[in-house]
PDB file of C-alpha atoms in Angstrom:
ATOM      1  CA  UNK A1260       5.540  10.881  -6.013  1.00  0.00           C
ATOM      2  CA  UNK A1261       7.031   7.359  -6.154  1.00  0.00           C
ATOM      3  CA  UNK A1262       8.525   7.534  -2.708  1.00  0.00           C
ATOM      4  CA  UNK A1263       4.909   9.064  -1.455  1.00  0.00           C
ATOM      5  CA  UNK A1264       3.675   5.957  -2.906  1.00  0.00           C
ATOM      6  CA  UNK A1265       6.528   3.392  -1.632  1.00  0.00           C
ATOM      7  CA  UNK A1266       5.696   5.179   2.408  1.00  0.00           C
ATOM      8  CA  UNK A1267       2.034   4.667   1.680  1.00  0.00           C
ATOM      9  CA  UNK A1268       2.511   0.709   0.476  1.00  0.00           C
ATOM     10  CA  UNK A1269       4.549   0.495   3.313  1.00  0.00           C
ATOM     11  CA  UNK A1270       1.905   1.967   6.538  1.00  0.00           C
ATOM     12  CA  UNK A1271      -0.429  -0.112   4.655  1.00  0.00           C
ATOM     13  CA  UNK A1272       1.520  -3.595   4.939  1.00  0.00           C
ATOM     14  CA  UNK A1273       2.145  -2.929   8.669  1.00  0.00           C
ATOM     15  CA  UNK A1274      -1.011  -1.414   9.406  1.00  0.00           C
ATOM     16  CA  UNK A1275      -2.684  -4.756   7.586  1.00  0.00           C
ATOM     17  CA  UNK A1276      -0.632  -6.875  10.105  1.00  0.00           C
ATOM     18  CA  UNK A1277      -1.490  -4.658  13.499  1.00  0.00           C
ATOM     19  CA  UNK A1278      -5.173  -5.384  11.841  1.00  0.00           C
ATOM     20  CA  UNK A1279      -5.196  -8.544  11.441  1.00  0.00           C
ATOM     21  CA  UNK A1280      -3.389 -10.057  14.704  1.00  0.00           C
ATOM     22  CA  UNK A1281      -5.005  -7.848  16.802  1.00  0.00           C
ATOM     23  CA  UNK A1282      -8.642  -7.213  15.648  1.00  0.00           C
ATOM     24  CA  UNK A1283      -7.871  -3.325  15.160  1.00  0.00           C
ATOM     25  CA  UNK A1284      -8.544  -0.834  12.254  1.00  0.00           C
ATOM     26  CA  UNK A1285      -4.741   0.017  11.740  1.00  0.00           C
ATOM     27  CA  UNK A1286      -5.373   3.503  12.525  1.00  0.00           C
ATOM     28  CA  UNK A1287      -2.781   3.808  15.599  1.00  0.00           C
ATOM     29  CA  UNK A1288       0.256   3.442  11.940  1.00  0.00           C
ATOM     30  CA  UNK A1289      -1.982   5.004   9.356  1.00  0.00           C
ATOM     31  CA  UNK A1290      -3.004   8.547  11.623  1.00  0.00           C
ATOM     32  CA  UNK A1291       1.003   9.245  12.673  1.00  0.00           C
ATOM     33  CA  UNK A1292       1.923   8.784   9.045  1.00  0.00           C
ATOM     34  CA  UNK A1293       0.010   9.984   7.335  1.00  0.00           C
ATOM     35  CA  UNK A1294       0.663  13.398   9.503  1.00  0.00           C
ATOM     36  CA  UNK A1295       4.100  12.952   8.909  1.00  0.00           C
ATOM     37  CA  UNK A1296       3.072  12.977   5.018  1.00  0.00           C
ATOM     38  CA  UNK A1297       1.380  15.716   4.694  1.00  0.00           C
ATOM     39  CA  UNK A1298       4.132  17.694   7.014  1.00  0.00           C
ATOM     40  CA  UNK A1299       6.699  16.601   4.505  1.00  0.00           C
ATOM     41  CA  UNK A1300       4.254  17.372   1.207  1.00  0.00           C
ATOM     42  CA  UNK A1301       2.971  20.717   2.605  1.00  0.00           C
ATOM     43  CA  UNK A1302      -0.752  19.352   2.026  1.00  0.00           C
ATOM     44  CA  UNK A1303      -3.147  21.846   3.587  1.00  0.00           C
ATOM     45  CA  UNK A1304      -1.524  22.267   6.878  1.00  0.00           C
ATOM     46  CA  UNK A1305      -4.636  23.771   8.287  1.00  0.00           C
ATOM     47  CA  UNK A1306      -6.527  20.616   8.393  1.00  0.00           C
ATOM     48  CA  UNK A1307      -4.102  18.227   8.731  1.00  0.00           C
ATOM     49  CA  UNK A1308      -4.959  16.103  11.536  1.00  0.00           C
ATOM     50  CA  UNK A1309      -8.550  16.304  10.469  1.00  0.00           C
ATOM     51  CA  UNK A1310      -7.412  14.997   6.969  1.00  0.00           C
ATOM     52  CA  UNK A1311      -5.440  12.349   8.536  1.00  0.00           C
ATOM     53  CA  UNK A1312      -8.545  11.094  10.815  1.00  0.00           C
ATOM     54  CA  UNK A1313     -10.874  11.190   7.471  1.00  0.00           C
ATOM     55  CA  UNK A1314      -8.437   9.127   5.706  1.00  0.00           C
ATOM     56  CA  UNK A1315      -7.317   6.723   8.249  1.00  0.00           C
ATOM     57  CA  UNK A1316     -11.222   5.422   8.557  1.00  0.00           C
ATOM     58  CA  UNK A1317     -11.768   5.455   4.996  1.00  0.00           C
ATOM     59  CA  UNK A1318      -8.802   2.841   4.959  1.00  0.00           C
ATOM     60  CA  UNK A1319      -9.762   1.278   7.892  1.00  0.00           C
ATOM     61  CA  UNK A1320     -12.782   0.414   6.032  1.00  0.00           C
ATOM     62  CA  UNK A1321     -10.730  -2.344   3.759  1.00  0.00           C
ATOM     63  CA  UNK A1322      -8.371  -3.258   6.723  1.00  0.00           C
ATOM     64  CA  UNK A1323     -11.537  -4.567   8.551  1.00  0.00           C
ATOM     65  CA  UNK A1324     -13.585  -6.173   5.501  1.00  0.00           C
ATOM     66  CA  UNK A1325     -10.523  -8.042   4.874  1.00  0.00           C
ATOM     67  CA  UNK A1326      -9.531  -8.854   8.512  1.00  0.00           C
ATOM     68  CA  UNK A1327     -13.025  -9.723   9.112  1.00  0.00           C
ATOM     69  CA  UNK A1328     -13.408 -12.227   6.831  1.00  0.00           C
ATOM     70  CA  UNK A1329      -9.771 -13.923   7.566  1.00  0.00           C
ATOM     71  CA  UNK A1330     -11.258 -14.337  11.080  1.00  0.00           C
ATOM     72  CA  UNK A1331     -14.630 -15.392  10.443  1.00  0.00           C
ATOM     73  CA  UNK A1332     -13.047 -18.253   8.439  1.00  0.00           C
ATOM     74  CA  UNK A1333     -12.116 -19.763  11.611  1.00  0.00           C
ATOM     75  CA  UNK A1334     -15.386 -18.990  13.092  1.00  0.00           C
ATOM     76  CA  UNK A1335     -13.938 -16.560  14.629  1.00  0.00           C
ATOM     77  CA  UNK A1336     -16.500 -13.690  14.350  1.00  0.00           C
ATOM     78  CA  UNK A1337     -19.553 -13.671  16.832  1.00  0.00           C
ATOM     79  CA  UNK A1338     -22.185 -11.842  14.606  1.00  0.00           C
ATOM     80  CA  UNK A1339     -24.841 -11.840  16.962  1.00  0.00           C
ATOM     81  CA  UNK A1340     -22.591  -9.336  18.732  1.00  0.00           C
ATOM     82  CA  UNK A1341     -21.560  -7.363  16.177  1.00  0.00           C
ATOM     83  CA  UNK A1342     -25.180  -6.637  15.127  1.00  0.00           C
ATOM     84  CA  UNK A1343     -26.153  -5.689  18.595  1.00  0.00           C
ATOM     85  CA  UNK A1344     -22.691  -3.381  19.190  1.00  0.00           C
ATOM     86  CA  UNK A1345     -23.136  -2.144  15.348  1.00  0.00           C
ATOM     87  CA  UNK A1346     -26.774  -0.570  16.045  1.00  0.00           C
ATOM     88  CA  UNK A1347     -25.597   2.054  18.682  1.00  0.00           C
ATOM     89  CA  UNK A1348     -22.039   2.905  16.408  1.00  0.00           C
ATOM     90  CA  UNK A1349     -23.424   5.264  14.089  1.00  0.00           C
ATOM     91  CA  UNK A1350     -25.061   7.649  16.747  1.00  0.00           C
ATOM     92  CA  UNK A1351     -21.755   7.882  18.229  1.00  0.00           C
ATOM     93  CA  UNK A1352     -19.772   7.783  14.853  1.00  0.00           C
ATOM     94  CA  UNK A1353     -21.897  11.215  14.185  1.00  0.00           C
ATOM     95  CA  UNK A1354     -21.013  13.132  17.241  1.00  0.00           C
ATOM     96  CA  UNK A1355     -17.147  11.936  16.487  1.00  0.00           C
ATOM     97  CA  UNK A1356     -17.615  13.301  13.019  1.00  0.00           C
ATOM     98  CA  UNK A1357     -18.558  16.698  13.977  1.00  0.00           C
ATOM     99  CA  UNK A1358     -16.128  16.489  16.757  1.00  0.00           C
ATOM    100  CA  UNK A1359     -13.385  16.197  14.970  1.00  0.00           C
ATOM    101  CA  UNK A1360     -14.689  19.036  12.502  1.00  0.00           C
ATOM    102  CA  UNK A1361     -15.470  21.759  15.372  1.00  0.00           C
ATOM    103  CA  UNK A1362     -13.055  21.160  18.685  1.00  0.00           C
ATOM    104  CA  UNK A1363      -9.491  20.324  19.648  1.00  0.00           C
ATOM    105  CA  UNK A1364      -9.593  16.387  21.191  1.00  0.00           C
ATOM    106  CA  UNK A1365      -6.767  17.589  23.634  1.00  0.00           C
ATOM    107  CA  UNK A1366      -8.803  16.566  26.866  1.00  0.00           C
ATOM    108  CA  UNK A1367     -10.932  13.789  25.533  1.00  0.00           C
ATOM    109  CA  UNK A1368      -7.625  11.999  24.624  1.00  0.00           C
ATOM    110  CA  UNK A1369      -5.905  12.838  27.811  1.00  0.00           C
ATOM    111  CA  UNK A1370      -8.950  10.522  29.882  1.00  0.00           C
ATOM    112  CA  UNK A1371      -8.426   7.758  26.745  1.00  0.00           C
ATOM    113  CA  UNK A1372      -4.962   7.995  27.473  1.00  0.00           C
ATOM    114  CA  UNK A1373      -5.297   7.262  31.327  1.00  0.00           C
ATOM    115  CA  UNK A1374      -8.345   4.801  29.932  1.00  0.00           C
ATOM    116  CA  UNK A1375      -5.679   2.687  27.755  1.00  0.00           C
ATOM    117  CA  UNK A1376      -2.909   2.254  30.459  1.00  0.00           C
ATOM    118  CA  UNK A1377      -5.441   0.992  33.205  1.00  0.00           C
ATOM    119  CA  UNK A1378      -6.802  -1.402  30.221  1.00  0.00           C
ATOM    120  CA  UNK A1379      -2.962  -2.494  29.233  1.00  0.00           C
ATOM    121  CA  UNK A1380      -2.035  -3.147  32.695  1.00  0.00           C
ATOM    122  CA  UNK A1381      -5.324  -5.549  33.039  1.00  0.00           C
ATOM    123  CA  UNK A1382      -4.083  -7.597  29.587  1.00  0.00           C
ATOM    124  CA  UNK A1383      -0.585  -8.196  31.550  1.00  0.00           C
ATOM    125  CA  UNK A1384      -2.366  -9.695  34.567  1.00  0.00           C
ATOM    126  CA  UNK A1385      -2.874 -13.340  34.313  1.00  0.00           C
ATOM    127  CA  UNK A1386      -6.469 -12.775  36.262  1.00  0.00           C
ATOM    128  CA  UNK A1387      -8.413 -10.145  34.061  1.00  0.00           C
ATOM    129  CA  UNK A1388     -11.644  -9.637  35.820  1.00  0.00           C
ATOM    130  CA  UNK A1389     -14.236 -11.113  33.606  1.00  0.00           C
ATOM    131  CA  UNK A1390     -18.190 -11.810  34.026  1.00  0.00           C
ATOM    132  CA  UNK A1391     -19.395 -15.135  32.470  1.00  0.00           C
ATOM    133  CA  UNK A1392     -22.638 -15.081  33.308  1.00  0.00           C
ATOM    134  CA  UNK A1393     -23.342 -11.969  31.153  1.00  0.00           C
ATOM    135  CA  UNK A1394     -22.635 -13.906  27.814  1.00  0.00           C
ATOM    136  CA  UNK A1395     -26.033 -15.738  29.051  1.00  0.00           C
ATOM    137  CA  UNK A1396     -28.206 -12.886  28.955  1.00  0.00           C
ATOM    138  CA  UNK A1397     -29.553 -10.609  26.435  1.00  0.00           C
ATOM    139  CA  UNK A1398     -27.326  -7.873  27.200  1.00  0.00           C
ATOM    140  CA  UNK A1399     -28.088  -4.267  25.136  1.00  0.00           C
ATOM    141  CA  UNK A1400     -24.956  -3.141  23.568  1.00  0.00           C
ATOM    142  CA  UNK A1401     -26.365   0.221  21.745  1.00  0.00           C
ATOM    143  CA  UNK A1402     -24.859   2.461  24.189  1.00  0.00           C
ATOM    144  CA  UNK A1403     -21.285   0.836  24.340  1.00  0.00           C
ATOM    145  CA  UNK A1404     -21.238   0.405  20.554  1.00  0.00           C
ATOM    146  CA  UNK A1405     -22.164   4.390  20.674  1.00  0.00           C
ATOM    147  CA  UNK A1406     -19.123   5.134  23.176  1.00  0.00           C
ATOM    148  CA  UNK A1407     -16.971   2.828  20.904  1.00  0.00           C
ATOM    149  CA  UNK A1408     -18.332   5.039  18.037  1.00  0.00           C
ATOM    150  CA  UNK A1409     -17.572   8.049  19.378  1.00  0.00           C
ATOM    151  CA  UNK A1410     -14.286   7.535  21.049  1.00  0.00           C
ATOM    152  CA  UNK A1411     -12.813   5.592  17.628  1.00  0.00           C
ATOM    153  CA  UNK A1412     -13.554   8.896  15.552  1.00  0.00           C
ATOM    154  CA  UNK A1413     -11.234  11.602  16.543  1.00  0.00           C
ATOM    155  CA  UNK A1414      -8.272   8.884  17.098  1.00  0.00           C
ATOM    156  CA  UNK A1415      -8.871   7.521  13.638  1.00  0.00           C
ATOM    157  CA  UNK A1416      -8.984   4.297  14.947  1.00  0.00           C
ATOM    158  CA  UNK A1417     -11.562   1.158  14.157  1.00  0.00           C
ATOM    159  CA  UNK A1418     -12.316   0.945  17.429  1.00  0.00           C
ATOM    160  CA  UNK A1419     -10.669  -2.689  18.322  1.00  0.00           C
ATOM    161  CA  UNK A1420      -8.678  -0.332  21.229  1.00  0.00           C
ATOM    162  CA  UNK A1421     -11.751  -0.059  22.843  1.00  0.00           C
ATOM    163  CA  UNK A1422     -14.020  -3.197  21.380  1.00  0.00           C
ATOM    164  CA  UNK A1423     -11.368  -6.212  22.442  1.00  0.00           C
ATOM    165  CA  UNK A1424     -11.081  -5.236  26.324  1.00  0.00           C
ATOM    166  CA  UNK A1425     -15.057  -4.471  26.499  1.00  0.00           C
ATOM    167  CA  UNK A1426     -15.216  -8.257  24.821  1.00  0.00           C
ATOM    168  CA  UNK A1427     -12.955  -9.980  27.320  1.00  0.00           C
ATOM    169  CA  UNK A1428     -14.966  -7.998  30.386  1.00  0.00           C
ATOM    170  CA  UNK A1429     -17.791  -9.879  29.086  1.00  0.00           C
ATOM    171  CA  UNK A1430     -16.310 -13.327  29.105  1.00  0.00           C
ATOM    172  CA  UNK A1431     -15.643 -13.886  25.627  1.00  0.00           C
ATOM    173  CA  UNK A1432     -12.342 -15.609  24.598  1.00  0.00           C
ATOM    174  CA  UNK A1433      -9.599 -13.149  23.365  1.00  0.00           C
ATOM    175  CA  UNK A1434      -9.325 -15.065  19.694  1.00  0.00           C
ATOM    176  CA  UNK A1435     -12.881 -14.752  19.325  1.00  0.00           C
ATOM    177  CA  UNK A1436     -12.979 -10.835  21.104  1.00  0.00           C
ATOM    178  CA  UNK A1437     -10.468  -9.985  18.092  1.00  0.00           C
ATOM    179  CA  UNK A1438     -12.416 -11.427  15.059  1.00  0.00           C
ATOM    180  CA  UNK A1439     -15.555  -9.633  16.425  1.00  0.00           C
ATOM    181  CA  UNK A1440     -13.786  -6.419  16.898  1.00  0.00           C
ATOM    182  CA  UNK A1441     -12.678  -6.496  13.476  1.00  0.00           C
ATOM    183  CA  UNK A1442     -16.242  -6.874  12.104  1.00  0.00           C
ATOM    184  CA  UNK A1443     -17.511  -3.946  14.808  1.00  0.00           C
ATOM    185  CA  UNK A1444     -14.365  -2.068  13.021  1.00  0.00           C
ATOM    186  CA  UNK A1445     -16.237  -2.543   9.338  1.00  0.00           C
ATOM    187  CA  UNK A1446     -19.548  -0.560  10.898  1.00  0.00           C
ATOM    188  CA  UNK A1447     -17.150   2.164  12.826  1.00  0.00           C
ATOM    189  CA  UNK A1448     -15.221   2.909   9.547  1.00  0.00           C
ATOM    190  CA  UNK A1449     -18.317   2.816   7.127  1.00  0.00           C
ATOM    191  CA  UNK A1450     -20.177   5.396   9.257  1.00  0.00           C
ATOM    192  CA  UNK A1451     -17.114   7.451   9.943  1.00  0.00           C
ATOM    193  CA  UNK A1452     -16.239   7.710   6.148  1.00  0.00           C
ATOM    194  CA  UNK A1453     -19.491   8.366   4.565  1.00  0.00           C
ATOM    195  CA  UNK A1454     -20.047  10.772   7.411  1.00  0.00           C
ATOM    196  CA  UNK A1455     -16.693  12.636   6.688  1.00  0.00           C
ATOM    197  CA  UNK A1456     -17.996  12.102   2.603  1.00  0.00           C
ATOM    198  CA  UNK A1457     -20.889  14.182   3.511  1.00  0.00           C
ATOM    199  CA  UNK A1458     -20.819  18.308   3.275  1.00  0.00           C
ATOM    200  CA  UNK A1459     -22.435  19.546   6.806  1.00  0.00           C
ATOM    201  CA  UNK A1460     -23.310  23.150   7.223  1.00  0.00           C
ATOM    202  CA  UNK A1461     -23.197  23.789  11.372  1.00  0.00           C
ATOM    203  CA  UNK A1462     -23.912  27.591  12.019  1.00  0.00           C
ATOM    204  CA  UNK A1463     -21.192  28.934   9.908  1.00  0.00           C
ATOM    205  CA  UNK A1464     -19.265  26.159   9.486  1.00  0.00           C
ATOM    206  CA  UNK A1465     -18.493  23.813   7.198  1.00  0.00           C
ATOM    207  CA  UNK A1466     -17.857  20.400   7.910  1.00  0.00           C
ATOM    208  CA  UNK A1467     -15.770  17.651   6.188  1.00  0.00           C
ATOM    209  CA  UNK A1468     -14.600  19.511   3.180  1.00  0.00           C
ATOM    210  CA  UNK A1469     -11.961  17.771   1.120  1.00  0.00           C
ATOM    211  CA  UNK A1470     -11.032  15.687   4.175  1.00  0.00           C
ATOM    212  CA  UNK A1471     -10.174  12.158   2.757  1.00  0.00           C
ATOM    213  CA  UNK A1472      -7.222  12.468   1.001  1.00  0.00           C
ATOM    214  CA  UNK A1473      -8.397   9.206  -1.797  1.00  0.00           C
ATOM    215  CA  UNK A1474      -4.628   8.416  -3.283  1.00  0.00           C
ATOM    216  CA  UNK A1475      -3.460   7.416   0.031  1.00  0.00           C
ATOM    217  CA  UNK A1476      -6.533   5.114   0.859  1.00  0.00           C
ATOM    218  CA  UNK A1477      -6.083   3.236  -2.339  1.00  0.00           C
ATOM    219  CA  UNK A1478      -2.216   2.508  -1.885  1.00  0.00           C
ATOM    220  CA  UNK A1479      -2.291   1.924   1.633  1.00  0.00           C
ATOM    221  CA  UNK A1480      -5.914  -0.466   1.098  1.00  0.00           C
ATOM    222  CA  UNK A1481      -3.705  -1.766  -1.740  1.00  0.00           C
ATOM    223  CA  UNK A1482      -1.025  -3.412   0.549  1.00  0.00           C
ATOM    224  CA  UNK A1483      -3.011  -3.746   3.656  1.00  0.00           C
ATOM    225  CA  UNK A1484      -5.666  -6.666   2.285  1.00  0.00           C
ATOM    226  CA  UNK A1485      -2.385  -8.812   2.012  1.00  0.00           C
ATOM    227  CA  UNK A1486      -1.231  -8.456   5.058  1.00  0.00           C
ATOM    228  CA  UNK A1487      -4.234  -8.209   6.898  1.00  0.00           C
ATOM    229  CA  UNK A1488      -4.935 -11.820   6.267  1.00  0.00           C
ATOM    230  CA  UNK A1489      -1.415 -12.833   7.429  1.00  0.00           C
ATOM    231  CA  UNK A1490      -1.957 -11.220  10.703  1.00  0.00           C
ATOM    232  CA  UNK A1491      -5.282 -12.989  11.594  1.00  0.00           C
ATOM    233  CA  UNK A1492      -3.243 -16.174  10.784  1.00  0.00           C
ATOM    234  CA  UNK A1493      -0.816 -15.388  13.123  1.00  0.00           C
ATOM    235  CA  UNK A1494      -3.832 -14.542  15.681  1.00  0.00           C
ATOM    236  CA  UNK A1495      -4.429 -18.576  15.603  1.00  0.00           C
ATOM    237  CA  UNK A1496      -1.118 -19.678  16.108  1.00  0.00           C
ATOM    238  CA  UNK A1497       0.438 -17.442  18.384  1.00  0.00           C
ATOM    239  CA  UNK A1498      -0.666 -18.591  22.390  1.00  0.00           C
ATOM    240  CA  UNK A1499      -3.298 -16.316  24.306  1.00  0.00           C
ATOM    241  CA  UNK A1500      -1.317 -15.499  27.391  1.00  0.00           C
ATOM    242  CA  UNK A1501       1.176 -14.265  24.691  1.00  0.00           C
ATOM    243  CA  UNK A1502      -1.634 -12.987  22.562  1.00  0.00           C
ATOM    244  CA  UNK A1503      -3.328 -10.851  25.435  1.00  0.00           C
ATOM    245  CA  UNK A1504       0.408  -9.252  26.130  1.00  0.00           C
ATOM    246  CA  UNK A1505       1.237  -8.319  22.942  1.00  0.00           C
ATOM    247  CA  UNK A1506      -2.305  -6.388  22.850  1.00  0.00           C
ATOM    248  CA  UNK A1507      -1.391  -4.770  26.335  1.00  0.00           C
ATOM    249  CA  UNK A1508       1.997  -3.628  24.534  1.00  0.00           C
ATOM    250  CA  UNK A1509      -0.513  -2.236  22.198  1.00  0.00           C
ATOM    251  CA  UNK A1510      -2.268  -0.050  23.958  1.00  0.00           C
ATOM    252  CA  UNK A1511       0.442   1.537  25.613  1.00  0.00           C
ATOM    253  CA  UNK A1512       1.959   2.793  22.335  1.00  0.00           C
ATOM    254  CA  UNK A1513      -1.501   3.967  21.445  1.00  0.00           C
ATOM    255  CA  UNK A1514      -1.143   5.692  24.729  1.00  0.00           C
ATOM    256  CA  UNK A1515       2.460   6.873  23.791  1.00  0.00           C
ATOM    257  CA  UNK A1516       1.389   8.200  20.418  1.00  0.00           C
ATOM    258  CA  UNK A1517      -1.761  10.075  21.717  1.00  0.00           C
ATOM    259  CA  UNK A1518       0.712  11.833  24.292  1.00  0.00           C
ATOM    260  CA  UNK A1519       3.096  12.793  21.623  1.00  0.00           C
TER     261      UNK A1519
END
């Protein structure tokens, strides 16, 4: 029990930094552990990914409250866009939800996979394709915030993998890209959690039972919130050129671990 606890502590302290630093949920540490947990524990082997998924957002959830408000601190967070990418989330939070419950994400996360590595490579050029003049108009951002929804949910991520590079396409400074991403995060994880919260009869199955496992999203919440803060910190003092690399390494060990 105590070294269950010391591991959980532990994802939570470097999934708090990941969070922080790089305007992510934290999900990319928390998902591999906590499979390797419940391998090593023998907890309900049947549904372990799914539980992993459930729990990951419901600690993602803390990761980006606290990230968040690190960020918007220095006015960091543009909340104009996070209330026009947080309308279309939930719809696509929903499908995630049941697609996690009902089908194997094999194929989905082979096209994410080949999605991530063509956005890495962009982050390591020093001449990302961006388009100013679209921070000018009133763009509508339901149906990306739906695809960031939807794609966020079966990797257990808060959706900063996909929020951050659809940001900097836009124009938007990478600092300021981050902060908002962690806010859009807060709306990704909420949905996902009180959707995976919720019993759901399909046909003849039933959906999200006992999927959030609730002892590992109070120890890894526990250490996260400190650490969280340390990594948006860092997110002010570390250089972009360097800032926008280290996200590109980022994606390609998302990439690695969805392969695995």
């Amino acid at each position: 029990m105590l070294i269950e606890i010391l591991l959980l502590i532990g994802v939570g302290a470097i999934a708090g930094l990941i969070a922080g630093l790089l305007g992510v949920g934290g999900g990319t540490i928390i998902v591999p552990a906590l499979i390797f947990l419940f391998e090593f524990t023998n907890t309900n082997t049947d549904q372990m990914v799914q539980m992993s998924v459930a729990t990951s957002m419901a600690c993602i959830v803390i990761t980006s409250i606290s990230s968040t408000y690190a960020h918007h601190q220095k006015n960091g967070v543009l909340w104009s866009l996070v209330k026009s990418i947080g309308l279309g989330i939930p719809l696509g939070a929903m499908f995630g939800v049941v697609l996690v419950n009902i089908i194997s994400g094999f194929f989905l996360k082979i096209l994410i996979v080949i999605f991530m590595i063509y956005i890495g490579i962009n982050m390591f050029s020093s001449k990302i394709k961006v388009n100013k003049n679209l921070t000018l108009q009133n763009t509508n951002h339901f149906f990306p915030g739906s695809m960031i929804g939807f794609l966020s949910i079966p990797l257990g991520i808060g959706g900063g993998t996909f929020t951050v590079p659809y940001l900097r396409s836009l124009g938007h400074d990478i600092r300021k890209s981050i902060g908002t991403s962690a806010a859009c995060g807060i709306v990704v994880a909420l949905t996902a959690t009180i959707f995976f919260s919720m019993p759901i009869k399909l046909a003849s199955l039933q959906l999200n039972e006992n999927l959030i496992y609730w002892p590992g999203v109070f120890w890894i919440s526990f250490s996260s919130i400190i650490f969280t803060r340390l990594g948006a910190r860092l997110t002010y003092i570390i250089k972009e050129d360097l800032l926008k690399k280290i996200f590109g390494v980022f994606i390609f060990i998302v990439a690695v671990f969805l392969v695995i």
